[in-house]
Amino acid sequence: MKPTIALLLLSFTLLFSSFSAFQSDELLVDDEQFVTGKHPSPELDLSVSSSSSSSSSIPSRSHYPSRSADSNSDSRVQFALEHAFGDSDDFSAAGTFTARLKPNGGQGTLTKLRFTRNDLSTIEKEKFKKLLENDDFYMIRVPSNVLNPPGRDYVISSVKARCLPNDGLDEHFIIHMEGVNILAVTYGSPGACGYHRQLRLPAKWSFNSHTVLKYSEQAPRRPVFSEDIGGGEMGEDEGVKPLEKSFWSKNWMYFIPLVIIVLNAFAQAMSMPEEQASAQTQQPVGAAVRRR
Amino acid sequence: MIYCSNHDPPAPLFFLYSSQRNPATDLEQPKSNLIAMAMAIKLSLLLLFFLSSLIPTFSLFEDQVGFMDWHQRYIGKVKHAVFHTQKAGRKRVVVSTEENVIASLDLRRGEIFWRHVLGSNDVVDKIDIALGKYVITLSSEGSILRAWNLPDGQMVWESFLSGSKSSKALLTVPANLKVDLDSPIFVYGGACLYAISSIDGEILWKKDFTAEGIDVHQLLLPDGSDVVHAVGVTDLSQFDTYEINVRNGGLLKHASASFPGGISGEILPISSDKFVALDARSSILVLISMKEGQIDLQQTHVSDLIHGSSGNTVILPSKLSGIFSISTDTFIAFIKVTNEGKLDVMQKVDKMVVVSDALSLSEGEQAFALVQHGDSKIHLSVRLVHDMSSNHLKETVKMDHERGYVHKIFINNYVRTDRSHGFRALIVMEDHSLLLLQQGEIVWSRDDGLASVIAVTTSELPVEKLGVSVSKVERSLFEWLKGHMLKLKGTLMLATPDEVAAIQKIRLQSSEKSKMTRDHNGFRRLLIVLTRAGKLFALHTGDGRVVWSSLLQSLRKSDQCTDPTGLKLHQWQIPHHHALDNNPSVLVVGRCGLSLSASSAMSIVDAYTGKELHNMGPAHSTVQVISLPFSDSTEQQLHLLIDADKRAHLYPRTPEAAEIFQRESENVYWYSVEAEAGILRGYGVKSSCNLGVPNEYCFETRNLWSIVFPSESERIIATVTRKANEVVHTQAKVIADEDVMYKYVSKNILFVATVSPKASGPIGSATPDESLLVVHLVDTVTGRILHRMSHSGSQGPVHAVLSENWVVYHYFNLRAHKYEISVIEIYDQSRAENKDVLKLIVGKHNLTAPVSSYSRPEVTTRSQSYFFTHSVKAISVTSTAKGITSKHLLIGTIGDKVLALDKRFVDPRRSLNPTQAEKEEGLLPLTDALPIIPQSYITHAFKVEGLRGIETVPAKLESTTLVFAYGVDLFFTRLAPSRTYDSLTEDFNYALLLLTIVALVVAIFVTWVLSERKDLQDKWR
């Protein structure tokens, strides 16, 4: 009994102490600066930005990224998205990615990726319509190095144009990065795009863009056996145990035949008295006849 | 139904492979695709248990070796040959080959006495025999000298000669070498001259030529003198000779003479003081004679000597004393050098003639051999050096034209019974086969082209037709009679040992496994292999014999095709039901040069007869060959050949094929790996080519995606795809607790491994911090990276295999100083909610929805790494007809053996303490290393020397897979990863079964009679 009371007391004191603790009123501008560890988490930043109808929101649309020097520890990086329609290989500017470059190790990594799409011009809309009609490819490209584009080569990705239209034009970027290099861009619609794509024109000609930045993850390591083995208490810190299924949910299928057999037997048992009853009803009649 | 078990009795792991393993435990891996099925399966478990307990254990016993496997030993194309026939009981020839094999062959039969494979990075430069008991080999550009015991091939000693720079490798073994510590053999390698004791390989002295800048061409040791002559060229324009004391390596004399015209090729010795060389423009012959320490140069224009000769003059390397031979465009000329230094043309012969080295006969006479190619025969003539006019010996030997031209000849002499000189010749043919000719006959032949297999495919055998059996065609009546006579002799115990062997052979041939017809189980196949020589062989899987062989005309050296190499072997026509009248055929694609842009050559070959059906001469270049999953009305597979300009060429060139392709072209994608640039690119078909002339079989392509690996941190070292013909039985994997995981099964997954550039060298060249191995799973249609994972502190070489939804790869972990095998399994999350039985019944599932690469994949991956003891040469995986049977990894280890490792050992879901349900599922407890169980070497006692690849072919019987491992040797076996659960084994007791049935029938009858009788009695009561 005593330990429980002590525990309660402790929790109460903790509760109250947390109330009375110092609360900083500092405005946390960039909480990602406090992320520790050498490697960022693989899926770094999911920012959804839909390009609005006003192109004035794009700050400075330059083809080449500029590293502004105003911020103290990290700097802004811009790189352009270019697109092409179908067979023609001439790419034109389609939008701008903006990100913060965090010095991390030798090269630095990008965080806080933002994306602004340019509006489709009327010519581009026409081209896109043509793509939709022909079920052709809509191609995009980004530089393979964000600091000095285009790097060694452009990273190209493409999708069948008919995959994109939904309400608007839905697109989904996964940018695989290694330092400041872009390895690959996975580009496509966020959902499914099965074969036999139907021709469907979008209701409004603006892009709904989802962007994800991905870094490589470390291969999971097996436990170091010399340390881990031998500890009997190891089972305790295994974390959440998988939900053990109940006896019924595991073995229900065994009972189906059993139930069928039982039902069968039951049905037979039910029909037996019936027969007997009918036999009994008939027998007295016969007897009566004989008696007669 | 029986094999769909998903519940494995929780057998203790290490009992699985012991001899007393319970057969019931191994029938597990295949998974059912629906939970509902599980019910029925569980009900059938009982039945399964009874059935499987009938199956005897699978372990291979000693007397089962050779029952379903065969092993063939080869050596490769012979480079050098040294005969050893004097006073030896066993006459033998020691050879070194282009596969870097040193072998001692029996001269009587051609069998291998012993053999050593040095490996691809230890190229044999020279071989010789010293003291009549050692084979001396110089390898690795003259840096390793070894002595092998001649009778048994044991290594006697080995010396490492550390030269300062690379140079030619020369070896001179004095003819009068004594068993004496002071009598050395001389080696030139790494710009240094060494004298090495023949007793223990100790370096007696060393003379460094680095400072002199000389490139030594010849090392001469005149008989009985104490001086070694080193003859060479400095700066390509100055002849130098050095005389060096044999005893201490001291320089005695140095002479030089400059020749402004420059030197091309080799300096060839004529005699002990005369040499001949060609100038840089191949138009002037330079005769170098040494007189009293002075060098005297004499120049003769080739055109003066041989009238009407034009360019391309080459001095042939055949060492004929007093004369030499030069080859021009049209002929070969023998030129005699007189004592005064005059050159006389003695004879001109055809250009196709092959000349041997001179062989010294008894009384100072010397002889050499010439081989001339005739129509399906070859003419061998031996001539004496001093008397060129007449043939000392002339023989005509019939030669199979499938062996091609003679490439090399080595001769040896013997004393005939009438005390005259007899000659035997060892010839190397165009197809790399080795033959011994003696007395106008082929004594033996070896198909050593099979040591350099570059591509393998299989073909079904013909269906056995009623009435006309193929075996009847094979054997004529006479053969048949002879066979019966032999058998009669054998039964009457009159047969000689040779005849007994012949009877055994006949018996083997007529036995079930080596028949030339298709069998029910699909064990009998033709393995069609393409060798480096451009020859196609068909091997029977039953006993490994060569059914036919064909030297492909398109891959032979010709004016249009100067440097042909075979590339790919694809199945071209696979006849099914309606096209069964046609024979199956294979497509061979080769290239006429070393560069990627060289034009390609193609052949289509009948798989039953080896006849070349079509032969397409030099055409566009070929970088990639893609076998499309479409076939036309005659069951010809459509193929796309991608050229260096990224154009796609369609074959077969028929309007029908073009039509099929046009229809499907929208969904045809391919990718290219630019390993040097570190870029992967994906392509699609755009339009027909625009080459001026309309060509409906050529298509322009366009780049659809690209992946650019950063050059400073990643370099591609390995790419692996799934086998195109792999069958996956089920998409679902039932795991513990009746839960289901859906495999992400896509034919378009590419596994790419990259390492940091610093770590791309050999192991040990980079520190763990510098090296990083990154693996990627890429969808090759859209260029999506499905998964990307890095192993820090690890490096290549990476060997990988991709199958179903998993990839297993092998690499080196620098931090742990161990090799590791990792596994990645990839699962489809978008189908994960299809677990509800109710939904399945109502039909609210997306299992039948078409899968498209353009849908965003929701995948999850599981991975795990395990230590592995061996380094690996090749990894493959078993494949079965329906993909139901569990898989085994086939690992070609560094010891040239093939290890079968159950895929369950590399399951990423293994955990330290598996729950009861997981144990039931057959999940093994996690260990840090993969076990290597000696019994699971499928090559058992054999070694597949120089192992390069492992091919697996499914048999028709689901449980069985055919495994063909090739390197310098060939090995074939049949493997049943979950044992032969679907057939009775050969030692099944049919008699007992029959007896039981008879007994049961009798019992039924007896009881029936008894019951009848009882009924009758009851009625009478």
mmCIF file of N, CA and C in Angstrom, chain A residues 86-87 107 135-137 139 144 152-160 163 172 176-178 181-184 186 189-195 197 216-223 225 234 238 245 253-254 256, chain B residues 39 42 666-667 669 677-679 681 686 702-714 737 776 784-785 787-792 813 820 852 854-856 863-867 912-913 926-928:
data_model
loop_
_atom_site.group_PDB
_atom_site.id
_atom_site.type_symbol
_atom_site.label_atom_id
_atom_site.label_comp_id
_atom_site.label_asym_id
_atom_site.label_seq_id
_atom_site.Cartn_x
_atom_site.Cartn_y
_atom_site.Cartn_z
ATOM 1 N N GLY A 86 5.385 15.482 -74.579
ATOM 2 C CA GLY A 86 5.419 14.465 -75.619
ATOM 3 C C GLY A 86 6.757 14.355 -76.298
ATOM 4 N N ASP A 87 6.719 14.254 -77.615
ATOM 5 C CA ASP A 87 7.912 13.954 -78.386
ATOM 6 C C ASP A 87 8.964 15.043 -78.344
ATOM 7 N N GLN A 107 28.773 18.336 -47.360
ATOM 8 C CA GLN A 107 28.029 18.950 -48.430
ATOM 9 C C GLN A 107 26.837 19.765 -47.962
ATOM 10 N N ASP A 135 -2.581 10.093 -75.217
ATOM 11 C CA ASP A 135 -2.049 9.289 -74.115
ATOM 12 C C ASP A 135 -0.524 9.277 -74.180
ATOM 13 N N ASP A 136 0.038 10.468 -74.262
ATOM 14 C CA ASP A 136 1.482 10.578 -74.415
ATOM 15 C C ASP A 136 2.133 10.960 -73.084
ATOM 16 N N PHE A 137 3.425 11.146 -73.151
ATOM 17 C CA PHE A 137 4.179 11.371 -71.921
ATOM 18 C C PHE A 137 4.315 12.854 -71.606
ATOM 19 N N MET A 139 6.776 15.079 -69.528
ATOM 20 C CA MET A 139 8.114 14.861 -68.974
ATOM 21 C C MET A 139 8.554 16.061 -68.157
ATOM 22 N N SER A 144 20.761 17.702 -61.678
ATOM 23 C CA SER A 144 21.215 16.650 -60.779
ATOM 24 C C SER A 144 22.023 17.226 -59.621
ATOM 25 N N ARG A 152 25.848 17.041 -63.568
ATOM 26 C CA ARG A 152 26.397 16.229 -64.650
ATOM 27 C C ARG A 152 25.385 16.052 -65.763
ATOM 28 N N ASP A 153 24.146 15.946 -65.371
ATOM 29 C CA ASP A 153 23.098 15.728 -66.362
ATOM 30 C C ASP A 153 21.782 16.066 -65.677
ATOM 31 N N TYR A 154 20.759 16.230 -66.475
ATOM 32 C CA TYR A 154 19.457 16.452 -65.875
ATOM 33 C C TYR A 154 18.869 15.130 -65.422
ATOM 34 N N VAL A 155 18.126 15.168 -64.348
ATOM 35 C CA VAL A 155 17.382 14.000 -63.913
ATOM 36 C C VAL A 155 15.993 14.107 -64.527
ATOM 37 N N ILE A 156 15.678 13.135 -65.344
ATOM 38 C CA ILE A 156 14.429 13.189 -66.103
ATOM 39 C C ILE A 156 13.430 12.217 -65.496
ATOM 40 N N SER A 157 12.197 12.579 -65.522
ATOM 41 C CA SER A 157 11.139 11.651 -65.158
ATOM 42 C C SER A 157 9.931 11.966 -66.020
ATOM 43 N N SER A 158 9.105 10.981 -66.220
ATOM 44 C CA SER A 158 7.958 11.219 -67.079
ATOM 45 C C SER A 158 6.789 10.370 -66.617
ATOM 46 N N VAL A 159 5.636 10.758 -67.043
ATOM 47 C CA VAL A 159 4.439 10.024 -66.677
ATOM 48 C C VAL A 159 3.457 10.149 -67.835
ATOM 49 N N LYS A 160 2.631 9.144 -67.991
ATOM 50 C CA LYS A 160 1.577 9.247 -68.991
ATOM 51 C C LYS A 160 0.649 10.382 -68.559
ATOM 52 N N CYS A 163 -2.517 10.152 -66.408
ATOM 53 C CA CYS A 163 -2.500 9.791 -64.990
ATOM 54 C C CYS A 163 -2.774 11.013 -64.115
ATOM 55 N N HIS A 172 2.787 14.334 -57.863
ATOM 56 C CA HIS A 172 3.468 13.903 -56.662
ATOM 57 C C HIS A 172 4.943 13.715 -56.981
ATOM 58 N N HIS A 176 14.785 12.031 -54.625
ATOM 59 C CA HIS A 176 15.802 11.266 -53.901
ATOM 60 C C HIS A 176 17.103 12.049 -53.932
ATOM 61 N N MET A 177 17.596 12.362 -52.752
ATOM 62 C CA MET A 177 18.760 13.226 -52.673
ATOM 63 C C MET A 177 19.929 12.503 -52.028
ATOM 64 N N GLU A 178 21.103 12.959 -52.362
ATOM 65 C CA GLU A 178 22.323 12.532 -51.672
ATOM 66 C C GLU A 178 23.136 13.798 -51.515
ATOM 67 N N ASN A 181 23.058 16.551 -54.247
ATOM 68 C CA ASN A 181 22.808 15.944 -55.551
ATOM 69 C C ASN A 181 21.417 15.329 -55.579
ATOM 70 N N ILE A 182 20.774 15.506 -56.691
ATOM 71 C CA ILE A 182 19.491 14.831 -56.897
ATOM 72 C C ILE A 182 19.778 13.572 -57.709
ATOM 73 N N LEU A 183 19.406 12.430 -57.140
ATOM 74 C CA LEU A 183 19.621 11.169 -57.841
ATOM 75 C C LEU A 183 18.505 10.923 -58.834
ATOM 76 N N ALA A 184 17.305 11.008 -58.315
ATOM 77 C CA ALA A 184 16.160 10.625 -59.137
ATOM 78 C C ALA A 184 14.937 11.354 -58.637
ATOM 79 N N THR A 186 10.908 10.710 -58.543
ATOM 80 C CA THR A 186 9.778 9.843 -58.827
ATOM 81 C C THR A 186 8.595 10.750 -59.035
ATOM 82 N N SER A 189 1.147 10.552 -60.458
ATOM 83 C CA SER A 189 -0.050 10.947 -59.736
ATOM 84 C C SER A 189 0.030 10.373 -58.331
ATOM 85 N N PRO A 190 -0.619 11.005 -57.366
ATOM 86 C CA PRO A 190 -0.525 10.494 -55.996
ATOM 87 C C PRO A 190 -1.224 9.148 -55.834
ATOM 88 N N GLY A 191 -2.214 8.903 -56.616
ATOM 89 C CA GLY A 191 -2.970 7.660 -56.436
ATOM 90 C C GLY A 191 -2.644 6.635 -57.483
ATOM 91 N N ALA A 192 -3.624 5.802 -57.761
ATOM 92 C CA ALA A 192 -3.416 4.737 -58.727
ATOM 93 C C ALA A 192 -3.599 5.270 -60.135
ATOM 94 N N CYS A 193 -2.976 4.601 -61.058
ATOM 95 C CA CYS A 193 -3.161 4.951 -62.455
ATOM 96 C C CYS A 193 -3.094 3.659 -63.235
ATOM 97 N N GLY A 194 -4.196 2.955 -63.246
ATOM 98 C CA GLY A 194 -4.210 1.640 -63.858
ATOM 99 C C GLY A 194 -4.156 1.715 -65.368
ATOM 100 N N TYR A 195 -3.926 0.575 -65.966
ATOM 101 C CA TYR A 195 -3.863 0.524 -67.415
ATOM 102 C C TYR A 195 -5.268 0.725 -67.976
ATOM 103 N N ARG A 197 -6.079 3.777 -69.428
ATOM 104 C CA ARG A 197 -6.334 5.103 -68.875
ATOM 105 C C ARG A 197 -7.381 5.796 -69.728
ATOM 106 N N SER A 216 18.807 8.583 -48.312
ATOM 107 C CA SER A 216 18.936 7.133 -48.173
ATOM 108 C C SER A 216 18.896 6.775 -46.698
ATOM 109 N N GLU A 217 18.333 5.615 -46.432
ATOM 110 C CA GLU A 217 18.290 5.176 -45.043
ATOM 111 C C GLU A 217 19.396 4.173 -44.791
ATOM 112 N N GLN A 218 19.753 4.089 -43.549
ATOM 113 C CA GLN A 218 20.790 3.133 -43.167
ATOM 114 C C GLN A 218 20.191 1.736 -43.136
ATOM 115 N N ALA A 219 20.972 0.791 -43.564
ATOM 116 C CA ALA A 219 20.512 -0.586 -43.486
ATOM 117 C C ALA A 219 20.365 -0.963 -42.017
ATOM 118 N N PRO A 220 19.297 -1.669 -41.685
ATOM 119 C CA PRO A 220 19.138 -2.064 -40.286
ATOM 120 C C PRO A 220 20.246 -3.035 -39.884
ATOM 121 N N ARG A 221 20.752 -2.840 -38.710
ATOM 122 C CA ARG A 221 21.841 -3.717 -38.250
ATOM 123 C C ARG A 221 21.257 -4.812 -37.391
ATOM 124 N N ARG A 222 21.810 -5.955 -37.557
ATOM 125 C CA ARG A 222 21.441 -7.047 -36.665
ATOM 126 C C ARG A 222 21.976 -6.717 -35.287
ATOM 127 N N PRO A 223 21.370 -7.218 -34.251
ATOM 128 C CA PRO A 223 21.906 -6.948 -32.929
ATOM 129 C C PRO A 223 23.312 -7.544 -32.806
ATOM 130 N N PHE A 225 25.626 -9.663 -31.262
ATOM 131 C CA PHE A 225 25.210 -10.817 -30.483
ATOM 132 C C PHE A 225 25.940 -10.965 -29.176
ATOM 133 N N MET A 234 16.120 -9.414 -21.669
ATOM 134 C CA MET A 234 16.044 -8.802 -22.982
ATOM 135 C C MET A 234 14.624 -8.808 -23.533
ATOM 136 N N GLU A 238 11.732 -5.470 -25.486
ATOM 137 C CA GLU A 238 11.494 -5.703 -26.906
ATOM 138 C C GLU A 238 10.477 -4.732 -27.477
ATOM 139 N N LYS A 245 -3.365 -13.189 -31.122
ATOM 140 C CA LYS A 245 -4.738 -13.423 -31.555
ATOM 141 C C LYS A 245 -5.398 -14.426 -30.617
ATOM 142 N N MET A 253 -11.169 -22.064 -38.496
ATOM 143 C CA MET A 253 -11.435 -22.911 -39.650
ATOM 144 C C MET A 253 -11.551 -24.394 -39.275
ATOM 145 N N TYR A 254 -10.934 -24.749 -38.154
ATOM 146 C CA TYR A 254 -11.045 -26.159 -37.745
ATOM 147 C C TYR A 254 -12.462 -26.493 -37.282
ATOM 148 N N ILE A 256 -15.249 -25.251 -38.436
ATOM 149 C CA ILE A 256 -16.307 -25.266 -39.462
ATOM 150 C C ILE A 256 -16.757 -26.691 -39.791
ATOM 151 N N MET B 39 -7.908 -23.031 -44.833
ATOM 152 C CA MET B 39 -8.753 -23.978 -44.133
ATOM 153 C C MET B 39 -8.631 -25.365 -44.745
ATOM 154 N N LYS B 42 -5.308 -26.853 -44.145
ATOM 155 C CA LYS B 42 -5.079 -27.416 -42.827
ATOM 156 C C LYS B 42 -5.734 -28.782 -42.702
ATOM 157 N N GLU B 666 3.464 0.763 -77.499
ATOM 158 C CA GLU B 666 3.191 1.761 -76.470
ATOM 159 C C GLU B 666 3.633 1.264 -75.090
ATOM 160 N N ASN B 667 3.575 -0.037 -74.907
ATOM 161 C CA ASN B 667 3.896 -0.590 -73.600
ATOM 162 C C ASN B 667 5.258 -1.265 -73.564
ATOM 163 N N TYR B 669 9.106 -0.815 -72.887
ATOM 164 C CA TYR B 669 10.082 0.067 -72.252
ATOM 165 C C TYR B 669 11.364 -0.711 -72.066
ATOM 166 N N ALA B 677 29.490 6.352 -66.583
ATOM 167 C CA ALA B 677 28.934 7.668 -66.305
ATOM 168 C C ALA B 677 28.096 7.678 -65.028
ATOM 169 N N GLY B 678 27.706 6.501 -64.563
ATOM 170 C CA GLY B 678 26.858 6.440 -63.381
ATOM 171 C C GLY B 678 25.447 6.917 -63.631
ATOM 172 N N ILE B 679 24.923 6.591 -64.784
ATOM 173 C CA ILE B 679 23.572 7.049 -65.128
ATOM 174 C C ILE B 679 22.738 5.850 -65.581
ATOM 175 N N ARG B 681 19.205 5.046 -67.561
ATOM 176 C CA ARG B 681 18.227 5.730 -68.391
ATOM 177 C C ARG B 681 17.141 4.756 -68.815
ATOM 178 N N LYS B 686 9.409 5.503 -79.873
ATOM 179 C CA LYS B 686 8.821 6.744 -80.348
ATOM 180 C C LYS B 686 8.175 6.547 -81.718
ATOM 181 N N ARG B 702 12.973 7.198 -77.210
ATOM 182 C CA ARG B 702 13.159 8.451 -76.476
ATOM 183 C C ARG B 702 13.392 8.164 -75.011
ATOM 184 N N ASN B 703 14.135 9.088 -74.437
ATOM 185 C CA ASN B 703 14.522 8.953 -73.046
ATOM 186 C C ASN B 703 13.340 9.368 -72.175
ATOM 187 N N LEU B 704 12.883 8.451 -71.340
ATOM 188 C CA LEU B 704 11.732 8.769 -70.504
ATOM 189 C C LEU B 704 12.126 9.129 -69.082
ATOM 190 N N TRP B 705 13.182 8.540 -68.620
ATOM 191 C CA TRP B 705 13.614 8.884 -67.270
ATOM 192 C C TRP B 705 15.108 8.684 -67.152
ATOM 193 N N SER B 706 15.671 9.293 -66.160
ATOM 194 C CA SER B 706 17.089 9.052 -65.900
ATOM 195 C C SER B 706 17.340 9.182 -64.415
ATOM 196 N N ILE B 707 18.307 8.401 -63.977
ATOM 197 C CA ILE B 707 18.762 8.478 -62.593
ATOM 198 C C ILE B 707 20.247 8.782 -62.663
ATOM 199 N N VAL B 708 20.634 9.873 -62.057
ATOM 200 C CA VAL B 708 22.030 10.294 -62.134
ATOM 201 C C VAL B 708 22.653 10.096 -60.758
ATOM 202 N N PHE B 709 23.553 9.154 -60.671
ATOM 203 C CA PHE B 709 24.231 8.942 -59.396
ATOM 204 C C PHE B 709 25.340 9.965 -59.256
ATOM 205 N N PRO B 710 25.451 10.609 -58.102
ATOM 206 C CA PRO B 710 26.507 11.607 -57.936
ATOM 207 C C PRO B 710 27.882 10.959 -58.080
ATOM 208 N N SER B 711 28.675 11.496 -58.992
ATOM 209 C CA SER B 711 29.936 10.830 -59.325
ATOM 210 C C SER B 711 30.909 10.845 -58.160
ATOM 211 N N GLU B 712 30.751 11.824 -57.239
ATOM 212 C CA GLU B 712 31.724 11.878 -56.152
ATOM 213 C C GLU B 712 31.416 10.877 -55.040
ATOM 214 N N SER B 713 30.214 10.330 -55.032
ATOM 215 C CA SER B 713 29.913 9.431 -53.926
ATOM 216 C C SER B 713 29.401 8.061 -54.355
ATOM 217 N N GLU B 714 29.017 7.896 -55.606
ATOM 218 C CA GLU B 714 28.465 6.592 -55.974
ATOM 219 C C GLU B 714 28.951 6.151 -57.346
ATOM 220 N N ASP B 737 -0.031 -16.016 -37.488
ATOM 221 C CA ASP B 737 -1.348 -15.526 -37.097
ATOM 222 C C ASP B 737 -2.280 -15.366 -38.285
ATOM 223 N N HIS B 776 19.863 0.013 -54.384
ATOM 224 C CA HIS B 776 18.627 0.631 -54.844
ATOM 225 C C HIS B 776 17.764 -0.420 -55.501
ATOM 226 N N ARG B 784 11.261 4.952 -61.013
ATOM 227 C CA ARG B 784 11.070 5.223 -59.587
ATOM 228 C C ARG B 784 12.089 4.456 -58.774
ATOM 229 N N ILE B 785 12.602 5.093 -57.764
ATOM 230 C CA ILE B 785 13.424 4.367 -56.796
ATOM 231 C C ILE B 785 12.465 3.845 -55.740
ATOM 232 N N HIS B 787 13.217 1.640 -53.368
ATOM 233 C CA HIS B 787 13.869 1.528 -52.070
ATOM 234 C C HIS B 787 15.334 1.878 -52.240
ATOM 235 N N ARG B 788 15.858 2.536 -51.233
ATOM 236 C CA ARG B 788 17.251 2.947 -51.296
ATOM 237 C C ARG B 788 17.797 2.816 -49.891
ATOM 238 N N MET B 789 18.927 2.162 -49.774
ATOM 239 C CA MET B 789 19.423 1.835 -48.444
ATOM 240 C C MET B 789 20.941 1.815 -48.504
ATOM 241 N N SER B 790 21.586 2.283 -47.467
ATOM 242 C CA SER B 790 23.048 2.316 -47.505
ATOM 243 C C SER B 790 23.644 1.441 -46.412
ATOM 244 N N HIS B 791 24.727 0.810 -46.750
ATOM 245 C CA HIS B 791 25.495 0.024 -45.790
ATOM 246 C C HIS B 791 26.808 0.779 -45.589
ATOM 247 N N SER B 792 26.978 1.403 -44.467
ATOM 248 C CA SER B 792 28.222 2.139 -44.276
ATOM 249 C C SER B 792 29.340 1.157 -43.939
ATOM 250 N N ASN B 813 31.913 -6.437 -45.523
ATOM 251 C CA ASN B 813 31.760 -5.454 -44.462
ATOM 252 C C ASN B 813 33.142 -5.165 -43.876
ATOM 253 N N GLU B 820 29.243 -10.387 -45.981
ATOM 254 C CA GLU B 820 27.859 -10.385 -45.508
ATOM 255 C C GLU B 820 26.917 -10.711 -46.654
ATOM 256 N N SER B 852 -0.300 -1.349 -62.620
ATOM 257 C CA SER B 852 0.399 -0.458 -63.538
ATOM 258 C C SER B 852 1.583 0.157 -62.824
ATOM 259 N N TYR B 854 2.566 2.988 -63.407
ATOM 260 C CA TYR B 854 2.330 4.408 -63.225
ATOM 261 C C TYR B 854 1.535 4.733 -61.973
ATOM 262 N N SER B 855 0.983 3.720 -61.344
ATOM 263 C CA SER B 855 0.366 3.969 -60.053
ATOM 264 C C SER B 855 1.474 4.159 -59.036
ATOM 265 N N ARG B 856 1.206 4.999 -58.087
ATOM 266 C CA ARG B 856 2.237 5.228 -57.076
ATOM 267 C C ARG B 856 2.305 3.993 -56.180
ATOM 268 N N SER B 863 14.380 -5.847 -44.349
ATOM 269 C CA SER B 863 15.720 -6.292 -44.715
ATOM 270 C C SER B 863 16.484 -6.748 -43.493
ATOM 271 N N GLN B 864 17.482 -7.499 -43.748
ATOM 272 C CA GLN B 864 18.315 -8.046 -42.684
ATOM 273 C C GLN B 864 19.661 -8.429 -43.294
ATOM 274 N N SER B 865 20.698 -8.418 -42.471
ATOM 275 C CA SER B 865 22.032 -8.794 -42.946
ATOM 276 C C SER B 865 22.561 -9.938 -42.110
ATOM 277 N N TYR B 866 23.293 -10.803 -42.760
ATOM 278 C CA TYR B 866 23.886 -11.945 -42.070
ATOM 279 C C TYR B 866 25.338 -12.070 -42.505
ATOM 280 N N PHE B 867 26.161 -12.514 -41.611
ATOM 281 C CA PHE B 867 27.552 -12.789 -41.993
ATOM 282 C C PHE B 867 27.594 -14.072 -42.794
ATOM 283 N N LEU B 912 15.036 -12.746 -32.859
ATOM 284 C CA LEU B 912 15.800 -13.479 -31.840
ATOM 285 C C LEU B 912 14.927 -14.487 -31.113
ATOM 286 N N ASN B 913 13.758 -14.040 -30.719
ATOM 287 C CA ASN B 913 12.857 -14.937 -30.004
ATOM 288 C C ASN B 913 11.552 -15.037 -30.759
ATOM 289 N N LEU B 926 16.838 -15.854 -35.096
ATOM 290 C CA LEU B 926 17.874 -15.034 -35.734
ATOM 291 C C LEU B 926 19.250 -15.468 -35.276
ATOM 292 N N THR B 927 20.135 -15.611 -36.226
ATOM 293 C CA THR B 927 21.541 -15.855 -35.915
ATOM 294 C C THR B 927 22.328 -14.792 -36.643
ATOM 295 N N ASP B 928 23.562 -14.550 -36.232
ATOM 296 C CA ASP B 928 24.298 -13.479 -36.905
ATOM 297 C C ASP B 928 25.014 -13.964 -38.148
#
